[in-house]
Short mmCIF file of C-alpha atoms in Angstrom, two decimals:
data_model
loop_
_atom_site.label_atom_id
_atom_site.label_comp_id
_atom_site.label_asym_id
_atom_site.label_seq_id
_atom_site.Cartn_x
_atom_site.Cartn_y
_atom_site.Cartn_z
CA MET A 13 -26.50 -15.99 -15.33
CA LEU A 14 -23.30 -17.70 -16.39
CA VAL A 15 -23.73 -21.44 -15.77
CA ASP A 16 -21.01 -24.01 -16.44
CA PRO A 17 -21.42 -27.67 -17.51
CA ALA A 18 -21.44 -28.74 -13.85
CA GLY A 19 -24.47 -26.53 -13.19
CA ARG A 20 -22.54 -24.01 -11.09
CA LYS A 21 -23.81 -20.42 -11.27
CA PHE A 22 -21.36 -17.52 -11.18
CA SER A 23 -22.08 -14.32 -9.27
CA TYR A 24 -18.55 -13.26 -8.25
CA LEU A 25 -15.75 -11.69 -10.33
CA ARG A 26 -12.18 -11.29 -9.11
CA LEU A 27 -10.61 -8.55 -11.22
CA SER A 28 -6.85 -8.01 -11.08
CA ILE A 29 -5.81 -4.49 -12.06
CA THR A 30 -2.03 -4.96 -11.69
CA ASP A 31 0.38 -7.78 -10.92
CA VAL A 32 2.86 -5.40 -9.29
CA CYS A 33 3.35 -5.77 -5.53
CA ASN A 34 5.59 -3.83 -3.16
CA PHE A 35 5.88 -6.66 -0.61
CA LYS A 36 8.15 -9.71 -0.87
CA CYS A 37 6.13 -12.41 0.86
CA VAL A 38 8.00 -15.68 1.24
CA TYR A 39 5.18 -17.77 -0.27
CA CYS A 40 4.47 -15.54 -3.26
CA LEU A 41 7.28 -13.16 -4.31
CA PRO A 42 10.30 -14.03 -2.12
CA ASP A 43 12.64 -12.19 -4.50
CA GLY A 44 10.29 -9.26 -4.97
CA TYR A 45 8.31 -8.34 -8.06
CA GLN A 46 10.04 -9.42 -11.26
CA CYS A 47 8.39 -7.96 -14.36
CA ASP A 48 8.61 -10.26 -17.37
CA HIS A 49 6.16 -8.40 -19.63
CA ASP A 50 5.13 -4.90 -20.69
CA ARG A 51 3.17 -3.21 -17.91
CA ASP A 52 0.27 -2.59 -20.25
CA PHE A 53 -2.40 -3.16 -17.65
CA LEU A 54 -6.11 -2.77 -18.33
CA SER A 55 -7.20 0.84 -18.73
CA LEU A 56 -10.01 2.31 -16.67
CA ASN A 57 -12.29 2.18 -19.72
CA GLU A 58 -11.46 -1.49 -20.33
CA ILE A 59 -12.10 -2.26 -16.67
CA SER A 60 -15.46 -0.46 -16.75
CA ASN A 61 -16.57 -2.29 -19.90
CA THR A 62 -15.49 -5.62 -18.47
CA VAL A 63 -17.39 -5.14 -15.23
CA LYS A 64 -20.50 -4.13 -17.19
CA ALA A 65 -20.27 -7.25 -19.36
CA PHE A 66 -20.04 -9.51 -16.32
CA ALA A 67 -22.87 -7.64 -14.61
CA HIS A 68 -24.99 -8.29 -17.71
CA HIS A 69 -24.51 -11.99 -16.95
CA GLY A 70 -25.62 -11.68 -13.33
CA ILE A 71 -22.31 -10.99 -11.59
CA SER A 72 -23.18 -8.94 -8.51
CA LYS A 73 -19.98 -9.09 -6.46
CA LEU A 74 -16.66 -7.64 -7.62
CA ARG A 75 -13.33 -8.06 -5.86
CA ILE A 76 -10.50 -5.77 -6.98
CA THR A 77 -7.18 -7.54 -6.63
CA GLY A 78 -3.53 -7.46 -7.72
CA GLY A 79 -0.59 -7.78 -7.04
CA GLU A 80 -1.25 -4.83 -4.80
CA PRO A 81 -4.22 -3.02 -6.43
CA THR A 82 -3.83 0.18 -4.40
CA LEU A 83 -0.52 0.86 -6.17
CA ARG A 84 -2.55 2.02 -9.16
CA LYS A 85 -3.06 5.76 -9.04
CA ASP A 86 -6.60 5.33 -10.37
CA PHE A 87 -7.59 2.70 -7.79
CA ILE A 88 -10.35 4.92 -6.41
CA ASP A 89 -11.64 5.51 -9.95
CA VAL A 90 -11.91 1.74 -10.41
CA ILE A 91 -14.10 1.62 -7.30
CA ARG A 92 -16.27 4.44 -8.64
CA ALA A 93 -16.62 2.72 -12.04
CA ALA A 94 -17.80 -0.44 -10.31
CA LYS A 95 -20.25 1.50 -8.13
CA ASP A 96 -21.71 3.10 -11.26
CA THR A 97 -22.33 -0.32 -12.84
CA GLN A 98 -25.93 -1.48 -12.65
CA GLY A 99 -26.18 -4.88 -10.97
CA ILE A 100 -22.96 -4.66 -8.94
CA THR A 101 -24.07 -4.61 -5.31
CA LYS A 102 -20.87 -5.52 -3.49
CA ILE A 103 -17.44 -4.06 -4.17
CA ALA A 104 -14.53 -5.56 -2.27
CA ALA A 105 -10.76 -5.28 -2.46
CA THR A 106 -7.80 -7.32 -1.26
CA THR A 107 -4.72 -5.39 -0.14
CA ASN A 108 -1.54 -5.78 1.86
CA GLY A 109 -2.77 -2.75 3.80
CA TYR A 110 0.36 -0.62 3.55
CA SER A 111 -1.58 2.57 2.72
CA MET A 112 -5.00 1.71 4.11
CA HIS A 113 -4.70 3.87 7.22
CA LYS A 114 -4.42 6.95 4.99
CA HIS A 115 -7.04 6.19 2.34
CA ILE A 116 -9.72 3.82 3.66
CA ASN A 117 -12.30 6.56 4.25
CA ASN A 118 -11.93 7.81 0.67
CA TRP A 119 -12.31 4.27 -0.66
CA VAL A 120 -15.46 3.72 1.38
CA ASP A 121 -16.90 7.04 0.22
CA ALA A 122 -16.24 5.95 -3.38
CA GLY A 123 -18.27 2.78 -2.88
CA LEU A 124 -16.04 0.10 -1.35
CA ASN A 125 -18.13 -2.29 0.78
CA ALA A 126 -15.55 -4.78 1.98
CA ILE A 127 -11.79 -5.01 2.53
CA ASN A 128 -9.55 -8.05 2.94
CA VAL A 129 -6.08 -7.46 4.32
CA SER A 130 -3.21 -9.94 4.07
CA ILE A 131 -1.66 -10.37 7.52
CA ASP A 132 0.03 -13.73 8.05
CA THR A 133 1.18 -13.17 11.62
CA LEU A 134 0.53 -10.97 14.65
CA ASP A 135 4.20 -11.03 15.61
CA PRO A 136 5.88 -7.85 14.27
CA ARG A 137 9.25 -9.54 13.82
CA MET A 138 7.75 -12.48 11.96
CA PHE A 139 5.72 -10.04 9.84
CA ASN A 140 9.00 -8.46 8.75
CA THR A 141 10.43 -11.90 7.97
CA ILE A 142 7.42 -12.94 5.89
CA THR A 143 6.85 -9.70 3.95
CA GLY A 144 10.33 -8.21 3.82
CA HIS A 145 8.97 -4.96 5.30
CA ASP A 146 8.76 -3.50 8.79
CA LYS A 147 5.17 -2.36 8.31
CA PHE A 148 3.28 -4.36 10.92
CA SER A 149 2.15 -1.38 13.02
CA THR A 150 1.12 0.55 9.90
CA VAL A 151 -0.99 -2.32 8.58
CA MET A 152 -2.62 -2.93 11.96
CA GLN A 153 -3.38 0.79 12.20
CA GLY A 154 -5.11 0.38 8.84
CA ILE A 155 -7.29 -2.40 10.25
CA GLU A 156 -8.42 -0.14 13.10
CA SER A 157 -9.09 2.69 10.62
CA ALA A 158 -11.18 0.33 8.50
CA LEU A 159 -13.26 -0.69 11.51
CA GLU A 160 -13.83 2.98 12.33
CA SER A 161 -14.77 3.82 8.72
CA GLY A 162 -18.08 1.99 8.87
CA ILE A 163 -17.21 -0.38 6.03
CA GLU A 164 -19.49 -3.44 6.00
CA SER A 165 -16.81 -6.13 6.20
CA VAL A 166 -13.21 -6.32 7.38
CA LYS A 167 -11.36 -9.60 6.91
CA ILE A 168 -7.78 -10.66 7.51
CA ASN A 169 -6.25 -13.24 5.19
CA SER A 170 -3.55 -15.41 6.72
CA VAL A 171 -1.75 -18.10 4.72
CA LEU A 172 -1.01 -21.10 6.91
CA MET A 173 2.71 -21.90 7.00
CA LYS A 174 4.17 -24.48 9.36
CA GLN A 175 7.51 -22.75 9.88
CA TYR A 176 6.15 -19.19 10.15
CA ASN A 177 2.73 -19.02 11.83
CA GLY A 178 1.82 -22.65 12.45
CA ARG A 179 1.52 -22.10 16.21
CA GLU A 180 -0.32 -18.77 16.27
CA LEU A 181 -3.93 -19.98 16.40
CA ASP A 182 -4.39 -18.97 20.04
CA THR A 183 -2.90 -15.53 19.32
CA PHE A 184 -5.32 -14.97 16.47
CA LEU A 185 -8.25 -16.15 18.58
CA ALA A 186 -7.33 -13.67 21.31
CA TYR A 187 -7.26 -10.89 18.71
CA LEU A 188 -10.78 -11.82 17.54
CA LYS A 189 -12.26 -11.84 21.02
CA HIS A 190 -13.25 -8.17 20.98
CA ARG A 191 -12.96 -7.17 17.30
CA PRO A 192 -15.67 -7.66 14.64
CA VAL A 193 -13.15 -8.99 12.12
CA THR A 194 -13.23 -12.25 10.17
CA MET A 195 -9.93 -14.10 10.35
CA ARG A 196 -9.47 -16.32 7.30
CA PHE A 197 -6.90 -19.07 7.34
CA ILE A 198 -5.85 -20.10 3.84
CA GLU A 199 -4.08 -23.32 3.07
CA LEU A 200 -0.76 -22.72 1.36
CA MET A 201 -1.17 -23.60 -2.32
CA GLN A 202 1.49 -25.01 -4.57
CA THR A 203 2.44 -22.88 -7.59
CA ASN A 204 4.96 -23.41 -10.36
CA ASP A 205 7.81 -21.84 -8.41
CA ASN A 206 7.29 -22.87 -4.76
CA LYS A 207 7.23 -26.68 -4.54
CA SER A 208 10.01 -27.03 -1.95
CA PHE A 209 8.51 -24.24 0.16
CA PHE A 210 5.08 -25.87 -0.16
CA ASP A 211 6.37 -29.27 0.90
CA ALA A 212 8.04 -27.78 4.00
CA ASN A 213 5.16 -25.52 5.08
CA HIS A 214 1.78 -26.87 4.01
CA ILE A 215 -0.73 -27.30 6.85
CA SER A 216 -4.18 -28.77 6.31
CA GLY A 217 -7.03 -26.52 7.38
CA GLN A 218 -8.92 -29.62 8.53
CA SER A 219 -6.82 -29.77 11.70
CA ILE A 220 -7.84 -26.20 12.58
CA LYS A 221 -11.48 -26.96 11.76
CA ALA A 222 -11.42 -29.87 14.20
CA LYS A 223 -9.98 -27.65 16.96
CA LEU A 224 -12.59 -24.95 16.34
CA LEU A 225 -15.52 -27.37 16.45
CA GLN A 226 -14.16 -28.92 19.63
CA ALA A 227 -13.93 -25.43 21.19
CA GLY A 228 -17.56 -24.60 20.42
CA TRP A 229 -17.25 -22.72 17.13
CA GLN A 230 -20.28 -23.24 14.87
CA PRO A 231 -20.61 -23.17 11.07
CA ILE A 232 -22.22 -20.21 9.27
CA ILE A 233 -24.42 -20.86 6.24
CA ARG A 234 -22.67 -19.50 3.18
CA SER A 235 -24.42 -16.79 1.10
CA VAL A 236 -24.85 -17.05 -2.67
CA THR A 237 -22.06 -14.54 -3.42
CA ALA A 238 -19.71 -15.68 -0.66
CA GLY A 239 -16.20 -16.78 -1.51
CA PRO A 240 -14.75 -20.24 -0.89
CA ALA A 241 -14.30 -19.96 2.88
CA GLN A 242 -16.10 -22.14 5.38
CA GLU A 243 -16.95 -19.64 8.14
CA PHE A 244 -17.50 -20.18 11.86
CA PHE A 245 -18.76 -18.09 14.77
CA HIS A 246 -18.59 -18.41 18.54
CA PRO A 247 -21.02 -16.67 20.91
CA ASP A 248 -18.12 -15.48 23.09
CA TYR A 249 -16.23 -13.80 20.24
CA GLN A 250 -16.99 -10.65 18.25
CA GLY A 251 -14.89 -11.91 15.36
CA LYS A 252 -15.42 -14.88 13.04
CA ILE A 253 -13.10 -17.42 11.46
CA GLY A 254 -12.99 -18.62 7.87
CA LEU A 255 -11.11 -21.59 6.45
CA ILE A 256 -10.13 -21.81 2.79
CA MET A 257 -9.11 -25.39 2.03
CA PRO A 258 -8.49 -25.90 -1.70
CA TYR A 259 -7.17 -29.42 -1.10
CA SER A 260 -10.45 -30.68 0.35
CA ASN A 261 -12.33 -33.10 -1.87
CA ASP A 262 -15.44 -30.93 -2.34
CA PHE A 263 -13.73 -27.53 -2.61
CA CYS A 264 -14.73 -26.91 -6.24
CA ASP A 265 -18.35 -28.00 -5.84
CA THR A 266 -19.49 -24.53 -4.74
CA CYS A 267 -17.28 -22.49 -7.06
CA ASN A 268 -19.05 -19.24 -7.96
CA ARG A 269 -16.17 -17.00 -9.09
CA LEU A 270 -14.32 -16.13 -12.26
CA ARG A 271 -11.12 -14.16 -12.76
CA ILE A 272 -9.82 -11.53 -15.14
CA SER A 273 -6.09 -10.84 -15.15
CA SER A 274 -4.56 -7.37 -15.29
CA LEU A 275 -3.65 -8.07 -18.93
CA GLY A 276 -7.19 -8.97 -19.96
CA LYS A 277 -7.23 -12.75 -19.77
CA LEU A 278 -10.20 -14.74 -18.52
CA HIS A 279 -9.20 -17.45 -16.04
CA LEU A 280 -11.94 -19.95 -15.39
CA CYS A 281 -9.93 -21.29 -12.44
CA LEU A 282 -7.05 -19.92 -10.37
CA PHE A 283 -5.12 -22.99 -11.46
CA SER A 284 -6.39 -23.26 -15.03
CA GLU A 285 -4.22 -24.49 -17.87
CA GLN A 286 -4.31 -21.19 -19.69
CA GLY A 287 -5.85 -17.76 -19.68
CA ILE A 288 -8.22 -16.82 -22.49
CA SER A 289 -7.46 -13.41 -23.98
CA LEU A 290 -10.53 -11.18 -24.17
CA ARG A 291 -8.76 -7.86 -24.35
CA GLU A 292 -9.56 -7.25 -28.01
CA HIS A 293 -13.22 -6.95 -26.95
CA MET A 294 -12.73 -4.79 -23.86
CA SER A 295 -12.46 -1.43 -25.65
CA ASP A 296 -15.82 -1.85 -27.38
CA ASN A 297 -18.24 0.18 -25.29
CA THR A 298 -21.24 -1.78 -26.64
CA ASN A 299 -19.85 -4.85 -24.79
CA GLN A 300 -21.77 -7.23 -27.03
CA ALA A 301 -18.75 -9.19 -28.26
CA LEU A 302 -17.42 -9.51 -24.71
CA ILE A 303 -20.84 -10.59 -23.44
CA ASP A 304 -21.00 -13.25 -26.15
CA GLN A 305 -17.49 -14.53 -25.44
CA LEU A 306 -18.21 -14.94 -21.73
CA ALA A 307 -21.29 -17.01 -22.53
CA ARG A 308 -19.18 -19.14 -24.87
CA TYR A 309 -16.20 -19.81 -22.66
CA ILE A 310 -18.10 -20.59 -19.46
CA LYS A 311 -19.14 -23.80 -21.23
CA THR A 312 -15.49 -24.94 -21.22
CA LYS A 313 -14.93 -24.66 -17.44
CA LYS A 314 -13.67 -27.90 -15.94
CA PRO A 315 -15.34 -29.45 -12.88
CA THR A 316 -12.29 -29.21 -10.62
CA HIS A 317 -8.69 -28.10 -10.35
CA LEU A 318 -5.93 -30.72 -10.15
CA LEU A 319 -3.94 -29.29 -7.24
CA HIS A 320 -4.21 -32.57 -5.38
CA GLN A 321 -2.26 -34.13 -8.25
CA GLY A 322 0.41 -31.42 -8.16
CA ASP A 323 -0.93 -29.74 -11.33
CA THR A 324 -0.80 -25.96 -10.75
CA GLY A 325 -1.68 -24.90 -14.28
CA VAL A 326 -0.05 -21.67 -15.45
CA THR A 327 0.03 -20.05 -12.01
CA THR A 328 3.66 -19.13 -11.35
CA ASN A 329 2.81 -17.06 -8.26
CA LEU A 330 -0.36 -15.76 -6.68
CA SER A 331 0.35 -12.12 -7.56
CA MET A 332 -0.47 -13.01 -11.16
CA LEU A 333 -4.18 -13.22 -10.38
CA GLY A 334 -4.62 -12.02 -6.82
CA GLY A 335 -5.52 -15.47 -5.48
#
């Protein structure tokens, strides 16, 4: 397996296949997608070779991200390529859900095991305000379609924002009462272009954690390939809750994930100082050079990000790497 100097073992790859997104979320792309480079995204062959190289090093979980990954016409082929890779046992995707109601069954048939959908509010008008699109009913229809599809895991990602959804906890809890969905609350993270928005809207997940524990929610032991969320269950609820709190002191201690950008750069951290270009090795079907480079660069991973010091690295917005 890939093991860094801190002794952390990596079993989880987040692979971005495009940085294009068709939503204009206030915390990520408030002015919409602005392309500042050639859209020379990784080809299907490069993606397949990359996944195989990571699987060689013990990566068993793959998350396909963007931007909005389902905008790629070959999105389903990416799922199939991952399914055909020996060692990959879990294939997940993160989406804004705009087309999920039409395609989820095909994605599941191709090999998708888990889906995360970005829904920051259960108020249709606020949804329009946050995303710039009147698609709330369509996205929620997609959630119901996913539950009916038999997919193993359906999660909703909600970025906590004081001025937008800061008072919706009870609404979300009511939604989870009779639905086997995991609701994940994500602390708003500062990026290079959102400092004023961050200062006005950041909410600590610790306050929600305290409320949950007081209300009888209980922690769930995290699996080896699980992401960064602390998850909780309640015997009276079908759904679960996850909290992603990157500003907590021990957040990086359990890091088990690496990232590849849609342009072929390895990011050892979402908020790393720079991406490491590996694209020149991704067309080689033997994968040996790529395998060797991964073993080399994992030794340079730092023990923690510096978000708590206001250092956001090269991350201009979250669509660059899919979070």
